[in-house]
Short mmCIF file of C-alpha atoms in Angstrom, two decimals:
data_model
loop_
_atom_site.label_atom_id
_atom_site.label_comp_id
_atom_site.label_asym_id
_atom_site.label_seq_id
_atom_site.Cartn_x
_atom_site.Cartn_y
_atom_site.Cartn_z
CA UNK A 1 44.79 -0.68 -0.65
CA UNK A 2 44.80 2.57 1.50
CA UNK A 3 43.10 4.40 -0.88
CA UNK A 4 40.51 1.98 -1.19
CA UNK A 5 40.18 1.53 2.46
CA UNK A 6 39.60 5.64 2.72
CA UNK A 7 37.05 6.38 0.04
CA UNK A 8 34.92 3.56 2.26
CA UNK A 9 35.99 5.09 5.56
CA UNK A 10 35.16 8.56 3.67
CA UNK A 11 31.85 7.40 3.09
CA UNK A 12 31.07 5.93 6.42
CA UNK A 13 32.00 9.73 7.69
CA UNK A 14 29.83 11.24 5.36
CA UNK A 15 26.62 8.78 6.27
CA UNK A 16 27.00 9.39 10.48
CA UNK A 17 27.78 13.66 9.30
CA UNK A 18 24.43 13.30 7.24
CA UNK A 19 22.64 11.55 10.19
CA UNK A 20 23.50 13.82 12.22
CA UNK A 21 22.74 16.99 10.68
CA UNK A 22 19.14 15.62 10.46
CA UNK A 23 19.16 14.63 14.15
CA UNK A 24 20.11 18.39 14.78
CA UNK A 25 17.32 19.42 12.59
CA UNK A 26 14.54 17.43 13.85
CA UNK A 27 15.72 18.63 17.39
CA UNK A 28 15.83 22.14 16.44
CA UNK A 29 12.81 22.72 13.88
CA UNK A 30 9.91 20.62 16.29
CA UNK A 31 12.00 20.61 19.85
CA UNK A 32 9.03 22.21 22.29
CA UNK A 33 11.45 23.22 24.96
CA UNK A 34 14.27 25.27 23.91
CA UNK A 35 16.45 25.29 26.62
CA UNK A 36 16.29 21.42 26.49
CA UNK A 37 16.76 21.43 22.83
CA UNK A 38 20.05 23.37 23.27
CA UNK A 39 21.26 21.00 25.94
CA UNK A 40 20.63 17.96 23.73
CA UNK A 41 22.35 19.73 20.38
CA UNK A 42 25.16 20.84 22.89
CA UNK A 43 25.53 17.02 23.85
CA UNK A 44 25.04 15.49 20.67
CA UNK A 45 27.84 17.48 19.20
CA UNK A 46 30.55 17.25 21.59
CA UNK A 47 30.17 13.67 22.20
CA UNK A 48 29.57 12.79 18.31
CA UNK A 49 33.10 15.09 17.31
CA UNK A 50 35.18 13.27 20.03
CA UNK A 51 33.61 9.96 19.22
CA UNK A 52 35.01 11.23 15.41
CA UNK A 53 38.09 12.46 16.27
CA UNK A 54 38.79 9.08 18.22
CA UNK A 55 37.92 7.01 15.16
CA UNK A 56 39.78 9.31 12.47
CA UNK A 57 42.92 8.92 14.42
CA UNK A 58 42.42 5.42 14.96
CA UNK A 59 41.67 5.18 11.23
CA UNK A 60 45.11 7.45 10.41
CA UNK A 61 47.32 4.62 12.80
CA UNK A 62 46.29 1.60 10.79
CA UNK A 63 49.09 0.14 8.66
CA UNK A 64 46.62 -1.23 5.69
CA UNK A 65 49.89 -1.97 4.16
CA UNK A 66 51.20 -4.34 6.90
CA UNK A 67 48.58 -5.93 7.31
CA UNK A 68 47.82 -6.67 3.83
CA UNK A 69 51.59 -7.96 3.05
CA UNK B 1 0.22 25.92 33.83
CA UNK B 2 3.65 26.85 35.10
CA UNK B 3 5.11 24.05 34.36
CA UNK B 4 4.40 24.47 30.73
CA UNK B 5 5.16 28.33 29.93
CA UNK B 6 8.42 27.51 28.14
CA UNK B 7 6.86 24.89 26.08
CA UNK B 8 5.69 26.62 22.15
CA UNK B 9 4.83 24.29 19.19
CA UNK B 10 4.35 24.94 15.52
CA UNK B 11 0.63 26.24 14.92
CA UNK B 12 -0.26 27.39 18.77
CA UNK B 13 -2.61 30.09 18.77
CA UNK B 14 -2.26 33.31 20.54
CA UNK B 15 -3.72 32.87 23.69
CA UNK B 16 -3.94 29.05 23.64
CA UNK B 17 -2.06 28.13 26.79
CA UNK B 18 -0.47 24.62 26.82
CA UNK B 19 -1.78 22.39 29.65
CA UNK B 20 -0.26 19.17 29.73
CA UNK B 21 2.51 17.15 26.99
CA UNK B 22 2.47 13.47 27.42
CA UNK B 23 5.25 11.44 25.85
CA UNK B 24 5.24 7.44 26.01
CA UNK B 25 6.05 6.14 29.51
CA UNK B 26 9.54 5.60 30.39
CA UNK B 27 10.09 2.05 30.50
CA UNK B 28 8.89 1.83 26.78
CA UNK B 29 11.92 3.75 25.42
CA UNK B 30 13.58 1.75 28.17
CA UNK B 31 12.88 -1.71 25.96
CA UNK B 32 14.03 -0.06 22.80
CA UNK B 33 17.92 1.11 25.08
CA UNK B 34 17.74 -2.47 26.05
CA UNK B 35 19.40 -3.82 23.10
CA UNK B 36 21.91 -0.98 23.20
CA UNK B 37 22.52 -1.44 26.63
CA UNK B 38 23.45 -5.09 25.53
CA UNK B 39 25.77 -4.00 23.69
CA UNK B 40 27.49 -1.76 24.75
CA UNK B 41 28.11 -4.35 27.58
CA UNK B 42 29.74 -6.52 24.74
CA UNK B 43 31.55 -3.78 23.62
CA UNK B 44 33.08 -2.89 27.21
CA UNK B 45 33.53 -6.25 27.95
CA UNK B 46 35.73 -6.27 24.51
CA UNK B 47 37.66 -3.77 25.92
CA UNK B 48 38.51 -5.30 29.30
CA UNK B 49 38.68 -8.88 28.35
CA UNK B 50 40.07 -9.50 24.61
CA UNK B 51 43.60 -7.49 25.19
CA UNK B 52 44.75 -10.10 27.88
CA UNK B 53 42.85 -13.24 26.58
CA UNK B 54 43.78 -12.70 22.84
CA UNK B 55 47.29 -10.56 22.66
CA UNK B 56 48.67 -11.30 19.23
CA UNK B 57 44.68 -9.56 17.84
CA UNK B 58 45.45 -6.32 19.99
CA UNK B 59 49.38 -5.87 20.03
CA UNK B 60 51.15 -4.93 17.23
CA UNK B 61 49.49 -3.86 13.78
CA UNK B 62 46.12 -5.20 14.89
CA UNK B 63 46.17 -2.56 17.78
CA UNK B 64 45.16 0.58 15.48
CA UNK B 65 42.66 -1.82 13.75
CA UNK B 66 40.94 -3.02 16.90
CA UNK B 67 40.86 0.34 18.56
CA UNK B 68 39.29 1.39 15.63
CA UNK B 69 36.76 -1.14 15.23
CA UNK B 70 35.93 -0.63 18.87
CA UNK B 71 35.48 3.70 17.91
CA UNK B 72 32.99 2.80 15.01
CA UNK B 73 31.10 0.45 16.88
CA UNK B 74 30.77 3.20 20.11
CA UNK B 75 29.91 5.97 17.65
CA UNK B 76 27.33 4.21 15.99
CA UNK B 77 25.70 2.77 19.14
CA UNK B 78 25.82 6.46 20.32
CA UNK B 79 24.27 7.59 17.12
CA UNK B 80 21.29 4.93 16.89
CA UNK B 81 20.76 5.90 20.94
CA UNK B 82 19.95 9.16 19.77
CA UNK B 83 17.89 8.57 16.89
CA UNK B 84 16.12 6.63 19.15
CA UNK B 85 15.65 9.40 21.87
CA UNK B 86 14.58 11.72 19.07
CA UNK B 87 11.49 9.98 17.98
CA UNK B 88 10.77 9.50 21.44
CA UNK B 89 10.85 12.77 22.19
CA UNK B 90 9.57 13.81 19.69
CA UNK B 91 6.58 11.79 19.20
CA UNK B 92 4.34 13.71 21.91
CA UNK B 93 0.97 14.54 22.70
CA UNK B 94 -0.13 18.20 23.61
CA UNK B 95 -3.60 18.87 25.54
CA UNK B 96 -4.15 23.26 25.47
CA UNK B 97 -6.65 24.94 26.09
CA UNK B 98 -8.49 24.35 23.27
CA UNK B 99 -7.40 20.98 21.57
CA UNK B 100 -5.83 18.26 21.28
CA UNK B 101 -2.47 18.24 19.03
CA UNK B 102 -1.09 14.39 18.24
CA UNK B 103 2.54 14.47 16.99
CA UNK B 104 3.59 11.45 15.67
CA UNK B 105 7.22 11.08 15.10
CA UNK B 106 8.50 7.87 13.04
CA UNK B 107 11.90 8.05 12.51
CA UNK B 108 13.13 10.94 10.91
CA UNK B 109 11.26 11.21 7.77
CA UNK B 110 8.02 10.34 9.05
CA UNK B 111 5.94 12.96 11.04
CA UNK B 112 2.34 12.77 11.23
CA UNK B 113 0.48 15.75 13.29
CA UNK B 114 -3.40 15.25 13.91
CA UNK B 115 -5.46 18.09 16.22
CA UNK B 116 -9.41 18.00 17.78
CA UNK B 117 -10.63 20.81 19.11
CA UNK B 118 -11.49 19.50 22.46
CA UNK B 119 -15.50 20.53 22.38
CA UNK B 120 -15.58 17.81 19.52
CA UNK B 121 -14.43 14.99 21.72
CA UNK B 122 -17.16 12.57 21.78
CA UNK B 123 -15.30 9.45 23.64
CA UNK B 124 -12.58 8.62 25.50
CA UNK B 125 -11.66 4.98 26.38
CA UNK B 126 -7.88 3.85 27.50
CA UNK B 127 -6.77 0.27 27.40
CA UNK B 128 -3.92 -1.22 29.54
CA UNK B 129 -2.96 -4.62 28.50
CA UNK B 130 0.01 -7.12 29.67
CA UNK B 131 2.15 -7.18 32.66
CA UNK B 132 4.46 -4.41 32.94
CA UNK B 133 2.09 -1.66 31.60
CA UNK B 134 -0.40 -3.16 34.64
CA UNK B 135 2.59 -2.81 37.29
CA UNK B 136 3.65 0.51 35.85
CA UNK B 137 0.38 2.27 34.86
CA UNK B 138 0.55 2.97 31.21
CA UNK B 139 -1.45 1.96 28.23
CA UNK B 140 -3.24 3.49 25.09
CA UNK B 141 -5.42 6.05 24.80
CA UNK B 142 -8.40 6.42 22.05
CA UNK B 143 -10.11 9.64 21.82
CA UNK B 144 -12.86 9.84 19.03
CA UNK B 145 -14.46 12.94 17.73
CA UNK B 146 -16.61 13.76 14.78
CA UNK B 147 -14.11 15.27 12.99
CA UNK B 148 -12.12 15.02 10.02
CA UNK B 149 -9.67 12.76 11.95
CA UNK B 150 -11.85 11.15 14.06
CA UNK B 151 -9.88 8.65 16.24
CA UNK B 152 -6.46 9.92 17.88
CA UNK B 153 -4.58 6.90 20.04
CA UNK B 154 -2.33 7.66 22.65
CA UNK B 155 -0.04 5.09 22.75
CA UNK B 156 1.94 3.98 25.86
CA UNK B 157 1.17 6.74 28.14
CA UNK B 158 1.80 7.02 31.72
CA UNK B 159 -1.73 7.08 34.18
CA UNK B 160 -4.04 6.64 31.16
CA UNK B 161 -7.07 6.26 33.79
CA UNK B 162 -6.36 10.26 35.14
CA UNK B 163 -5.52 11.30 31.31
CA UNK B 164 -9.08 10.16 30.33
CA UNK B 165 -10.57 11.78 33.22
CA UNK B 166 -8.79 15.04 32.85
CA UNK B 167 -10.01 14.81 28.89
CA UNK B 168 -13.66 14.58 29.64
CA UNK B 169 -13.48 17.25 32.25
CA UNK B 170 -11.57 19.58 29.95
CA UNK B 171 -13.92 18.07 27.46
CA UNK B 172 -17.33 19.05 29.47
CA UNK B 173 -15.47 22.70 30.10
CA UNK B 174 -15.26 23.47 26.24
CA UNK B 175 -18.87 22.27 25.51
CA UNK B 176 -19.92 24.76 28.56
CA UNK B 177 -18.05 27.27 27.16
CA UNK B 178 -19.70 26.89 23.72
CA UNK B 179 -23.22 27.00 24.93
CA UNK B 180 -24.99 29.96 23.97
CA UNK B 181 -25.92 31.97 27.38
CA UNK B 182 -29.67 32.86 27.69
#
Protein backbone atom coordinates (compact mmCIF):
# COMPACT_ATOMS: atom_id res chain seq x y z
CA UNK A 1 0.00 0.00 0.00
CA UNK A 2 2.96 2.47 0.60
CA UNK A 3 4.47 1.72 -2.40
CA UNK A 4 1.50 2.27 -4.28
CA UNK A 5 0.69 5.40 -2.49
CA UNK A 6 4.46 6.76 -3.55
CA UNK A 7 4.74 5.97 -7.23
CA UNK A 8 1.29 8.32 -7.28
CA UNK A 9 2.77 10.86 -4.88
CA UNK A 10 6.05 10.42 -7.20
CA UNK A 11 4.12 11.37 -10.03
CA UNK A 12 2.23 14.24 -8.61
CA UNK A 13 6.03 15.63 -7.82
CA UNK A 14 7.11 15.09 -11.13
CA UNK A 15 3.83 16.97 -12.85
CA UNK A 16 4.17 20.42 -10.36
CA UNK A 17 8.58 19.93 -11.10
CA UNK A 18 7.53 19.83 -14.91
CA UNK A 19 5.15 22.84 -14.48
CA UNK A 20 7.39 24.57 -13.07
CA UNK A 21 10.37 24.33 -15.09
CA UNK A 22 8.13 25.69 -17.93
CA UNK A 23 6.88 28.56 -15.73
CA UNK A 24 10.70 29.38 -15.27
CA UNK A 25 11.15 29.18 -18.93
CA UNK A 26 8.40 31.24 -20.18
CA UNK A 27 9.58 33.85 -17.50
CA UNK A 28 13.07 33.72 -18.55
CA UNK A 29 13.04 33.23 -22.52
CA UNK A 30 10.08 36.28 -23.23
CA UNK A 31 10.32 38.20 -19.57
CA UNK A 32 10.89 42.08 -20.98
CA UNK A 33 12.28 43.29 -17.72
CA UNK A 34 15.07 41.40 -16.33
CA UNK A 35 15.43 42.57 -13.07
CA UNK A 36 11.67 41.74 -12.60
CA UNK A 37 12.11 38.45 -14.20
CA UNK A 38 14.79 37.54 -11.59
CA UNK A 39 12.61 38.68 -8.74
CA UNK A 40 9.70 36.51 -9.92
CA UNK A 41 12.11 33.20 -10.63
CA UNK A 42 13.71 34.11 -7.15
CA UNK A 43 10.05 33.93 -5.66
CA UNK A 44 8.71 31.20 -7.52
CA UNK A 45 11.48 28.97 -6.37
CA UNK A 46 11.76 29.54 -2.80
CA UNK A 47 8.17 29.51 -2.16
CA UNK A 48 7.48 26.37 -4.60
CA UNK A 49 10.69 24.22 -2.64
CA UNK A 50 9.26 25.07 0.86
CA UNK A 51 5.73 24.50 -0.29
CA UNK A 52 7.62 20.86 -1.43
CA UNK A 53 9.54 20.27 1.35
CA UNK A 54 6.31 20.84 3.58
CA UNK A 55 4.34 18.31 1.57
CA UNK A 56 7.25 15.59 1.24
CA UNK A 57 7.54 15.54 4.94
CA UNK A 58 3.99 15.52 5.44
CA UNK A 59 3.87 12.73 2.84
CA UNK A 60 7.01 10.77 4.83
CA UNK A 61 4.67 11.06 8.44
CA UNK A 62 1.66 9.28 7.04
CA UNK A 63 1.15 5.77 8.43
CA UNK A 64 -0.57 4.26 5.04
CA UNK A 65 -0.30 1.17 7.02
CA UNK A 66 -2.47 2.31 10.00
CA UNK A 67 -4.71 3.65 8.35
CA UNK A 68 -5.34 0.97 5.97
CA UNK A 69 -5.54 -1.87 8.88
CA UNK B 1 11.24 56.97 -22.61
CA UNK B 2 12.92 56.48 -19.27
CA UNK B 3 10.67 54.55 -17.98
CA UNK B 4 11.18 51.95 -20.60
CA UNK B 5 15.16 51.69 -21.09
CA UNK B 6 15.36 48.38 -19.24
CA UNK B 7 12.60 46.91 -21.17
CA UNK B 8 14.28 44.57 -24.57
CA UNK B 9 12.05 42.05 -26.48
CA UNK B 10 12.85 39.36 -28.97
CA UNK B 11 13.18 41.01 -32.58
CA UNK B 12 13.75 44.92 -31.43
CA UNK B 13 15.73 46.67 -33.83
CA UNK B 14 18.78 48.64 -33.15
CA UNK B 15 17.73 51.93 -32.57
CA UNK B 16 13.99 51.21 -32.11
CA UNK B 17 13.35 52.69 -28.69
CA UNK B 18 10.38 51.19 -26.75
CA UNK B 19 7.66 53.76 -25.89
CA UNK B 20 4.95 52.39 -24.04
CA UNK B 21 3.95 48.27 -22.90
CA UNK B 22 0.37 47.89 -22.05
CA UNK B 23 -0.75 44.74 -20.25
CA UNK B 24 -4.61 44.05 -19.47
CA UNK B 25 -5.94 46.30 -16.68
CA UNK B 26 -5.62 45.16 -13.24
CA UNK B 27 -8.89 44.23 -12.10
CA UNK B 28 -9.12 41.68 -15.07
CA UNK B 29 -6.37 39.40 -13.66
CA UNK B 30 -8.09 40.45 -10.45
CA UNK B 31 -11.42 38.24 -11.61
CA UNK B 32 -9.28 35.36 -12.67
CA UNK B 33 -7.33 35.53 -8.44
CA UNK B 34 -10.90 35.68 -7.44
CA UNK B 35 -11.53 32.10 -7.43
CA UNK B 36 -8.15 31.50 -5.82
CA UNK B 37 -8.72 33.96 -3.37
CA UNK B 38 -11.90 31.81 -2.57
CA UNK B 39 -10.10 29.32 -1.85
CA UNK B 40 -7.59 29.80 -0.25
CA UNK B 41 -10.14 31.32 2.25
CA UNK B 42 -11.58 27.67 2.43
CA UNK B 43 -8.38 26.38 2.83
CA UNK B 44 -7.42 28.79 5.87
CA UNK B 45 -10.59 28.48 7.24
CA UNK B 46 -9.76 24.48 7.18
CA UNK B 47 -6.97 25.20 9.09
CA UNK B 48 -8.50 27.28 11.89
CA UNK B 49 -11.82 25.66 12.15
CA UNK B 50 -11.75 21.69 11.37
CA UNK B 51 -8.95 20.80 14.23
CA UNK B 52 -11.38 21.93 17.09
CA UNK B 53 -14.79 21.15 15.38
CA UNK B 54 -13.73 17.67 14.02
CA UNK B 55 -10.74 16.18 16.43
CA UNK B 56 -10.81 12.46 15.84
CA UNK B 57 -10.07 13.68 11.49
CA UNK B 58 -6.92 15.76 12.73
CA UNK B 59 -5.48 13.89 15.90
CA UNK B 60 -3.88 10.84 15.66
CA UNK B 61 -3.01 9.03 12.25
CA UNK B 62 -5.26 11.38 10.31
CA UNK B 63 -2.94 14.33 11.46
CA UNK B 64 0.01 13.57 8.83
CA UNK B 65 -2.81 12.88 6.26
CA UNK B 66 -4.67 16.14 6.76
CA UNK B 67 -1.59 18.27 7.00
CA UNK B 68 -0.75 16.83 3.94
CA UNK B 69 -3.81 17.26 2.09
CA UNK B 70 -3.83 20.84 3.30
CA UNK B 71 0.30 21.16 1.64
CA UNK B 72 -0.98 19.81 -1.82
CA UNK B 73 -3.88 21.84 -1.95
CA UNK B 74 -1.58 25.28 -0.95
CA UNK B 75 1.06 24.23 -3.47
CA UNK B 76 -1.18 23.79 -6.18
CA UNK B 77 -3.23 26.96 -5.56
CA UNK B 78 0.25 28.65 -5.47
CA UNK B 79 1.20 26.99 -8.68
CA UNK B 80 -2.12 27.76 -10.79
CA UNK B 81 -1.65 31.62 -9.19
CA UNK B 82 1.38 31.72 -11.07
CA UNK B 83 0.50 30.23 -14.22
CA UNK B 84 -2.01 32.62 -14.11
CA UNK B 85 0.31 35.71 -13.51
CA UNK B 86 2.49 34.40 -16.31
CA UNK B 87 0.10 34.69 -19.14
CA UNK B 88 -0.82 37.85 -17.77
CA UNK B 89 2.29 39.11 -17.87
CA UNK B 90 3.16 37.89 -20.46
CA UNK B 91 0.48 38.57 -22.83
CA UNK B 92 1.53 42.38 -23.53
CA UNK B 93 1.39 44.92 -26.03
CA UNK B 94 4.55 47.00 -27.08
CA UNK B 95 4.13 50.52 -29.00
CA UNK B 96 8.22 51.65 -30.26
CA UNK B 97 9.14 53.78 -32.28
CA UNK B 98 8.32 52.23 -35.22
CA UNK B 99 5.50 49.56 -34.65
CA UNK B 100 3.32 47.95 -33.04
CA UNK B 101 4.35 44.37 -31.49
CA UNK B 102 1.07 42.21 -30.11
CA UNK B 103 2.18 39.34 -27.81
CA UNK B 104 -0.34 37.07 -27.14
CA UNK B 105 0.30 34.68 -24.40
CA UNK B 106 -2.29 31.64 -23.90
CA UNK B 107 -1.20 29.51 -21.43
CA UNK B 108 2.03 28.14 -21.79
CA UNK B 109 2.06 26.52 -25.08
CA UNK B 110 0.28 29.05 -26.89
CA UNK B 111 2.10 32.32 -27.98
CA UNK B 112 0.97 34.27 -30.80
CA UNK B 113 3.18 37.55 -31.74
CA UNK B 114 1.65 39.94 -34.51
CA UNK B 115 3.66 43.50 -35.45
CA UNK B 116 2.42 46.79 -37.83
CA UNK B 117 4.70 49.10 -38.61
CA UNK B 118 2.94 52.08 -37.27
CA UNK B 119 2.90 54.25 -40.79
CA UNK B 120 0.50 51.34 -41.92
CA UNK B 121 -2.10 52.01 -39.29
CA UNK B 122 -5.15 52.95 -41.07
CA UNK B 123 -7.81 52.91 -37.99
CA UNK B 124 -8.05 52.91 -34.60
CA UNK B 125 -11.39 52.43 -32.73
CA UNK B 126 -11.59 51.22 -28.81
CA UNK B 127 -14.73 49.82 -27.32
CA UNK B 128 -15.60 49.86 -23.56
CA UNK B 129 -18.55 47.80 -22.74
CA UNK B 130 -20.27 46.75 -19.22
CA UNK B 131 -20.01 48.15 -15.83
CA UNK B 132 -16.77 47.79 -14.27
CA UNK B 133 -14.63 48.44 -17.43
CA UNK B 134 -16.97 51.94 -17.56
CA UNK B 135 -16.07 52.70 -13.73
CA UNK B 136 -12.48 51.65 -14.23
CA UNK B 137 -11.56 52.85 -17.75
CA UNK B 138 -10.55 49.86 -19.72
CA UNK B 139 -11.79 48.17 -22.80
CA UNK B 140 -10.53 46.77 -26.24
CA UNK B 141 -8.61 48.16 -28.64
CA UNK B 142 -8.81 47.45 -32.65
CA UNK B 143 -6.14 48.79 -34.75
CA UNK B 144 -6.44 47.90 -38.55
CA UNK B 145 -3.76 48.26 -41.11
CA UNK B 146 -3.29 47.06 -44.63
CA UNK B 147 -1.04 44.60 -43.81
CA UNK B 148 -0.53 41.05 -43.74
CA UNK B 149 -2.22 40.96 -40.28
CA UNK B 150 -4.51 43.50 -40.65
CA UNK B 151 -6.58 43.81 -37.41
CA UNK B 152 -4.60 43.70 -33.92
CA UNK B 153 -7.19 43.93 -30.69
CA UNK B 154 -6.09 45.13 -27.56
CA UNK B 155 -7.97 43.52 -25.17
CA UNK B 156 -8.78 44.89 -21.66
CA UNK B 157 -6.51 47.75 -21.54
CA UNK B 158 -6.37 50.49 -19.13
CA UNK B 159 -7.43 54.35 -20.70
CA UNK B 160 -8.20 52.90 -24.16
CA UNK B 161 -9.57 56.56 -25.16
CA UNK B 162 -5.65 58.16 -24.55
CA UNK B 163 -4.11 54.75 -26.12
CA UNK B 164 -6.05 55.49 -29.37
CA UNK B 165 -5.12 59.00 -29.32
CA UNK B 166 -1.49 58.47 -28.63
CA UNK B 167 -1.70 55.73 -31.74
CA UNK B 168 -2.93 58.16 -34.29
CA UNK B 169 -0.53 60.80 -33.20
CA UNK B 170 2.40 58.39 -33.29
CA UNK B 171 0.53 57.19 -36.30
CA UNK B 172 0.43 60.80 -38.19
CA UNK B 173 4.37 61.15 -36.96
CA UNK B 174 5.48 57.97 -39.01
CA UNK B 175 3.44 58.94 -42.17
CA UNK B 176 5.32 62.54 -41.81
CA UNK B 177 8.33 60.94 -41.48
CA UNK B 178 7.82 58.82 -44.63
CA UNK B 179 6.91 61.64 -46.88
CA UNK B 180 9.38 62.36 -49.38
CA UNK B 181 10.79 66.09 -48.65
CA UNK B 182 10.66 68.44 -51.72
Amino acid sequence: MTTLFGILYALILIVIIVIGIFIIFHIIRYSLNRTLATILILLFISVTCVLLLLNFSAFSTIPFNHLFS
Amino acid sequence: MPLFNKYHFRGQQEGEQILFVLRRHWFDILQQFFILIVLLLILLGGFVLIPPLFPHVTGGSFNSLFLFLQTLFLLFLWIQGFLIWVDYYLDVWIITSERIVGIDQRGLFVRHVSEMPLARVQDVTNTVRGFFPTILNYGNLHIQSAGEDPLMIFRNVSDPYQIRETIMRLHRAAHEKKKPTA
